[in-house]
CSV table of C-alpha atoms in Angstrom, one decimal:
chain,number,residue,atom,x,y,z
H,1,MET,CA,0.0,0.0,0.0
H,2,ILE,CA,1.1,3.5,-0.8
H,3,TYR,CA,-0.5,6.6,0.7
H,4,ILE,CA,0.3,10.3,0.2
H,5,THR,CA,-0.5,13.4,2.2
H,6,GLY,CA,0.4,17.1,2.5
H,7,ASP,CA,2.4,19.3,4.9
H,8,THR,CA,2.8,18.1,8.4
H,9,HIS,CA,5.0,20.9,10.0
H,10,ALA,CA,6.1,18.5,12.7
H,11,VAL,CA,2.5,17.8,13.8
H,12,PHE,CA,2.2,14.1,13.3
H,13,GLN,CA,-1.0,13.2,15.1
H,14,ARG,CA,-2.5,12.8,11.6
H,15,PHE,CA,-0.9,9.3,11.6
H,16,SER,CA,-2.4,8.2,14.9
H,17,ILE,CA,-4.5,5.0,14.7
H,18,ARG,CA,-7.6,7.0,15.4
H,19,ASN,CA,-7.0,9.4,12.5
H,20,PHE,CA,-5.4,6.9,10.1
H,21,PRO,CA,-7.0,3.5,10.9
H,22,ASP,CA,-5.8,2.0,7.6
H,23,GLN,CA,-2.4,1.5,9.1
H,24,LYS,CA,-3.7,-1.6,11.0
H,25,GLY,CA,-3.2,-3.6,7.8
H,26,MET,CA,0.1,-2.1,6.8
H,27,THR,CA,3.7,-3.3,7.1
H,28,LYS,CA,7.1,-1.6,6.7
H,29,ASP,CA,6.9,-2.5,3.0
H,30,ASP,CA,4.1,-0.1,2.8
H,31,CYS,CA,4.6,3.7,2.9
H,32,VAL,CA,3.1,7.1,3.5
H,33,ILE,CA,4.6,9.9,1.4
H,34,ILE,CA,4.6,13.5,2.7
H,35,CYS,CA,4.7,16.3,0.1
H,36,GLY,CA,7.1,18.6,1.9
H,37,ASP,CA,7.2,20.8,5.0
H,38,PHE,CA,7.8,17.7,7.0
H,39,GLY,CA,9.2,19.9,9.8
H,40,GLY,CA,10.4,17.0,11.9
H,41,VAL,CA,14.1,17.8,11.5
H,42,TRP,CA,14.7,21.2,13.1
H,43,ASN,CA,16.4,21.8,16.5
H,44,ASP,CA,17.1,18.2,17.7
H,45,THR,CA,15.1,18.7,20.9
H,46,PRO,CA,13.9,15.8,23.1
H,47,GLU,CA,10.4,16.5,21.8
H,48,GLU,CA,11.5,16.3,18.2
H,49,ARG,CA,13.4,13.0,18.8
H,50,TYR,CA,10.3,11.6,20.5
H,51,TRP,CA,8.1,12.3,17.5
H,52,LEU,CA,10.7,10.9,15.0
H,53,ASP,CA,10.9,7.7,17.1
H,54,TRP,CA,7.1,7.6,17.2
H,55,LEU,CA,7.0,7.8,13.4
H,56,ASN,CA,9.7,5.2,13.2
H,57,ASP,CA,7.6,2.8,15.3
H,58,LYS,CA,4.6,3.0,13.0
H,59,PRO,CA,3.9,-0.1,11.0
H,60,PHE,CA,4.7,1.7,7.7
H,61,THR,CA,7.6,3.5,6.2
H,62,VAL,CA,7.5,7.4,6.2
H,63,LEU,CA,8.9,9.0,3.0
H,64,TYR,CA,9.0,12.7,2.4
H,65,VAL,CA,10.3,15.4,0.1
H,66,ASP,CA,11.5,18.7,1.7
H,67,GLY,CA,9.4,21.8,1.5
H,68,ASN,CA,10.5,25.4,2.3
H,69,HIS,CA,10.0,25.3,6.1
H,70,GLU,CA,12.8,22.9,6.9
H,71,ASN,CA,16.2,23.3,8.7
H,72,PHE,CA,18.4,22.8,5.6
H,73,ASP,CA,21.6,23.3,7.6
H,74,ARG,CA,21.0,19.8,9.0
H,75,TYR,CA,20.2,18.2,5.6
H,76,TYR,CA,23.2,19.7,3.9
H,77,ASN,CA,25.9,19.0,6.5
H,78,ASP,CA,26.2,15.2,6.2
H,79,GLU,CA,24.3,14.6,9.5
H,80,PHE,CA,22.2,12.0,7.9
H,81,GLN,CA,23.4,8.9,6.1
H,82,GLU,CA,22.6,8.7,2.4
H,83,ILE,CA,21.2,5.3,1.4
H,84,ASP,CA,19.9,3.6,-1.7
H,85,TYR,CA,16.2,3.2,-1.5
H,86,CYS,CA,14.0,1.6,-4.3
H,87,GLY,CA,16.4,2.7,-7.0
H,88,GLY,CA,17.0,6.3,-5.8
H,89,LYS,CA,18.9,8.2,-3.1
H,90,ALA,CA,17.4,9.1,0.3
H,91,GLN,CA,18.6,10.4,3.6
H,92,GLN,CA,17.9,8.1,6.5
H,93,ILE,CA,16.5,10.2,9.4
H,94,ARG,CA,15.4,7.0,11.2
H,95,GLU,CA,15.4,3.4,10.0
H,96,SER,CA,12.0,3.9,8.4
H,97,VAL,CA,11.8,7.7,8.1
H,98,LEU,CA,13.4,8.7,4.9
H,99,HIS,CA,14.0,12.0,3.1
H,100,LEU,CA,13.7,11.6,-0.6
H,101,LYS,CA,16.5,13.6,-2.2
H,102,ARG,CA,15.8,16.2,-5.0
H,103,GLY,CA,15.8,14.9,-8.5
H,104,GLU,CA,15.7,11.2,-7.7
H,105,ALA,CA,13.4,8.5,-9.1
H,106,PHE,CA,12.1,5.6,-6.9
H,107,ASN,CA,10.4,2.4,-7.9
H,108,ILE,CA,8.0,1.7,-5.1
H,109,GLN,CA,5.6,-1.3,-5.4
H,110,GLY,CA,5.7,-1.3,-9.1
H,111,LYS,CA,5.1,2.5,-9.5
H,112,LYS,CA,7.8,5.0,-10.5
H,113,PHE,CA,8.0,8.3,-8.5
H,114,PHE,CA,10.0,11.4,-9.4
H,115,ALA,CA,10.7,13.4,-6.2
H,116,PHE,CA,11.8,17.0,-6.1
H,117,GLY,CA,11.4,19.1,-2.9
H,118,GLY,CA,11.7,22.8,-2.2
H,119,ALA,CA,9.6,25.9,-2.7
H,120,SER,CA,9.7,29.7,-2.1
H,121,SER,CA,8.6,31.0,1.2
H,122,HIS,CA,5.7,33.5,0.8
H,123,ASP,CA,5.9,35.0,4.3
H,124,ILE,CA,9.2,37.0,3.7
H,125,LYS,CA,8.0,40.1,1.9
H,126,ASP,CA,9.4,42.3,4.6
H,127,GLY,CA,12.8,40.7,4.4
H,128,ILE,CA,15.3,38.2,5.9
H,129,LEU,CA,17.1,39.2,9.0
H,130,ASN,CA,20.7,38.3,9.5
H,131,VAL,CA,21.9,38.3,13.1
H,132,ASP,CA,25.5,39.2,12.0
H,133,ASP,CA,24.1,42.5,10.4
H,134,TYR,CA,23.5,44.0,13.9
H,135,LYS,CA,26.1,45.3,16.3
H,136,ASP,CA,25.0,43.0,19.1
H,137,GLU,CA,22.2,40.6,20.2
H,138,GLN,CA,20.2,43.4,21.9
H,139,GLU,CA,20.0,45.4,18.8
H,140,PHE,CA,18.9,42.4,16.8
H,141,LYS,CA,16.2,41.6,19.4
H,142,ARG,CA,14.9,45.2,19.3
H,143,VAL,CA,14.5,45.0,15.5
H,144,TYR,CA,12.9,41.6,15.7
H,145,ARG,CA,10.4,42.7,18.4
H,146,ARG,CA,9.5,45.8,16.4
H,147,MET,CA,8.9,43.9,13.2
H,148,SER,CA,6.9,41.3,15.0
H,149,ILE,CA,4.7,43.8,16.9
H,150,THR,CA,3.9,45.7,13.7
H,151,GLY,CA,2.9,42.5,11.8
H,152,LYS,CA,5.8,42.4,9.4
H,153,MET,CA,6.3,39.2,7.4
H,154,PHE,CA,9.9,38.2,7.8
H,155,ARG,CA,12.2,35.4,8.8
H,156,VAL,CA,15.7,34.9,10.2
H,157,ASN,CA,18.5,33.5,8.2
H,158,HIS,CA,19.6,30.0,9.5
H,159,VAL,CA,16.9,30.2,12.2
H,160,SER,CA,13.6,30.1,10.3
H,161,TRP,CA,14.8,30.6,6.7
H,162,TRP,CA,17.5,29.0,4.4
H,163,LYS,CA,18.5,29.8,0.9
H,164,GLN,CA,18.4,26.1,0.1
H,165,GLU,CA,14.6,26.2,0.1
H,166,LEU,CA,15.2,26.7,-3.7
H,167,PRO,CA,17.4,24.2,-5.5
H,168,SER,CA,20.9,24.6,-6.9
H,169,GLU,CA,21.7,24.4,-10.6
H,170,GLU,CA,23.3,21.0,-9.9
H,171,GLU,CA,20.1,19.7,-8.3
H,172,MET,CA,18.0,20.9,-11.2
H,173,GLN,CA,20.3,19.4,-13.7
H,174,HIS,CA,20.4,16.1,-11.8
H,175,GLY,CA,16.6,16.0,-12.0
H,176,LEU,CA,16.7,16.4,-15.8
H,177,ASP,CA,19.3,13.7,-16.1
H,178,THR,CA,17.2,11.4,-13.9
H,179,LEU,CA,14.1,11.9,-16.0
H,180,ARG,CA,16.1,11.3,-19.2
H,181,LEU,CA,17.3,8.0,-17.8
H,182,ASN,CA,13.7,7.1,-17.3
H,183,ASN,CA,12.6,8.2,-20.8
H,184,ASN,CA,10.8,11.2,-19.2
H,185,THR,CA,8.1,8.8,-18.0
H,186,VAL,CA,7.0,8.3,-14.4
H,187,ASP,CA,3.8,7.3,-12.8
H,188,TYR,CA,3.8,10.0,-10.1
H,189,VAL,CA,5.6,13.3,-9.5
H,190,VAL,CA,6.0,14.4,-5.9
H,191,THR,CA,7.0,18.0,-5.1
H,192,HIS,CA,6.2,20.7,-2.6
H,193,CYS,CA,5.1,23.4,-5.1
H,194,LEU,CA,3.3,23.4,-8.5
H,195,PRO,CA,4.6,24.3,-11.9
H,196,GLN,CA,4.2,28.0,-12.4
H,197,GLU,CA,1.4,27.8,-15.1
H,198,VAL,CA,-0.6,25.6,-12.8
H,199,ALA,CA,0.1,27.7,-9.7
H,200,SER,CA,-1.0,30.8,-11.6
H,201,ILE,CA,-4.3,29.2,-12.6
H,202,PHE,CA,-4.9,27.9,-9.0
H,203,SER,CA,-4.1,31.2,-7.3
H,204,MET,CA,-5.5,33.5,-10.1
H,205,GLY,CA,-2.0,35.1,-10.4
H,206,LEU,CA,-1.2,35.4,-6.7
H,207,TYR,CA,1.8,33.1,-6.7
H,208,LYS,CA,4.6,34.6,-8.7
H,209,PRO,CA,7.3,32.8,-10.6
H,210,ASP,CA,10.6,31.6,-9.0
H,211,THR,CA,13.4,29.4,-10.3
H,212,LEU,CA,11.7,26.2,-9.1
H,213,THR,CA,8.2,26.8,-10.4
H,214,MET,CA,9.7,27.8,-13.7
H,215,TYR,CA,11.9,24.7,-13.7
H,216,PHE,CA,8.8,22.6,-13.2
H,217,ASN,CA,7.2,24.5,-16.1
H,218,GLY,CA,10.2,23.4,-18.2
H,219,LEU,CA,9.5,19.7,-17.2
H,220,LEU,CA,6.0,20.2,-18.6
H,221,ALA,CA,7.3,21.8,-21.7
H,222,ASP,CA,9.6,18.8,-22.2
H,223,LYS,CA,6.4,16.8,-22.1
H,224,ILE,CA,7.3,14.4,-19.4
H,225,SER,CA,4.7,11.7,-19.0
H,226,PHE,CA,3.0,11.2,-15.7
H,227,ASP,CA,-0.3,10.0,-14.3
H,228,LYS,CA,-0.6,12.4,-11.3
H,229,TRP,CA,1.5,15.3,-9.9
H,230,PHE,CA,1.2,15.6,-6.1
H,231,CYS,CA,2.3,18.6,-4.0
H,232,GLY,CA,1.6,20.3,-0.7
H,233,HIS,CA,2.6,23.9,0.2
H,234,TYR,CA,-0.7,25.7,-0.4
H,235,HIS,CA,-2.6,24.3,2.7
H,236,VAL,CA,-5.7,23.2,0.8
H,237,ASP,CA,-6.9,19.8,-0.6
H,238,ARG,CA,-7.8,20.4,-4.2
H,239,SER,CA,-7.6,18.8,-7.7
H,240,ILE,CA,-6.6,21.0,-10.7
H,241,MET,CA,-6.8,20.2,-14.4
H,242,GLY,CA,-7.3,16.5,-13.7
H,243,LYS,CA,-3.6,15.7,-13.2
H,244,PHE,CA,-2.5,17.9,-10.3
H,245,GLU,CA,-3.4,17.2,-6.7
H,246,ILE,CA,-2.7,19.7,-4.0
H,247,LEU,CA,-2.8,17.9,-0.6
H,248,TYR,CA,-2.9,19.2,2.9
H,249,GLU,CA,-4.5,17.1,5.6
H,250,LYS,CA,-6.1,14.6,3.4
H,251,ILE,CA,-4.4,11.1,3.2
H,252,VAL,CA,-4.9,9.5,-0.3
H,253,ARG,CA,-4.3,5.9,-1.1
H,254,LEU,CA,-2.4,5.4,-4.4
H,255,VAL,CA,-1.8,1.6,-4.4
């Protein structure tokens, strides 16, 4: 069995037996895929470790692509072992909690998945604060409080925002190479955000282009073949144009 769902933001009660009773018939050969903003790899607190262990004890395997609200310092510093999983590369967060790396293809229960995480944060229009730009911690805290009190939309570099939320040129090229090796044909695409043309239709122009949404547009222009494209990011459950599924709290069975 393969299930797929949207953003969790480190709130994993969605996978309790009460909320997800289907797990009673699942094994570690079965999986649940999360479409980004997993949020369970952040500050390595006792609470965070508890919930990762809780997920690891589930009767299924947890797979996820990254979103934009992730601590990318931990993903890019070799903290987690890279392993081969179903024909692709993943980072092993726990024995059965795996981060699917960008631009990889996975053959899971007879279905081929192309995974590519990342997205632009939309809550940063008032800027990114860098602690090192201030003469001392007190000055930084004063600016932070003032911006918070006045309702500014901002984040803090290496605390609540990372530039790696958008992919590197190497990651994007790797995705193209992977698709070519698979004859540009997969069963499912799993990302955090939509291709730009689809995002524009969905949001009536609210969501503006970035390097990743335009990269996904390029995949569509290259006419990759897929049955369904799943993403999270937008905090709704909605189908678009027949082939695109935005997921949030809904858990959908694929196989």
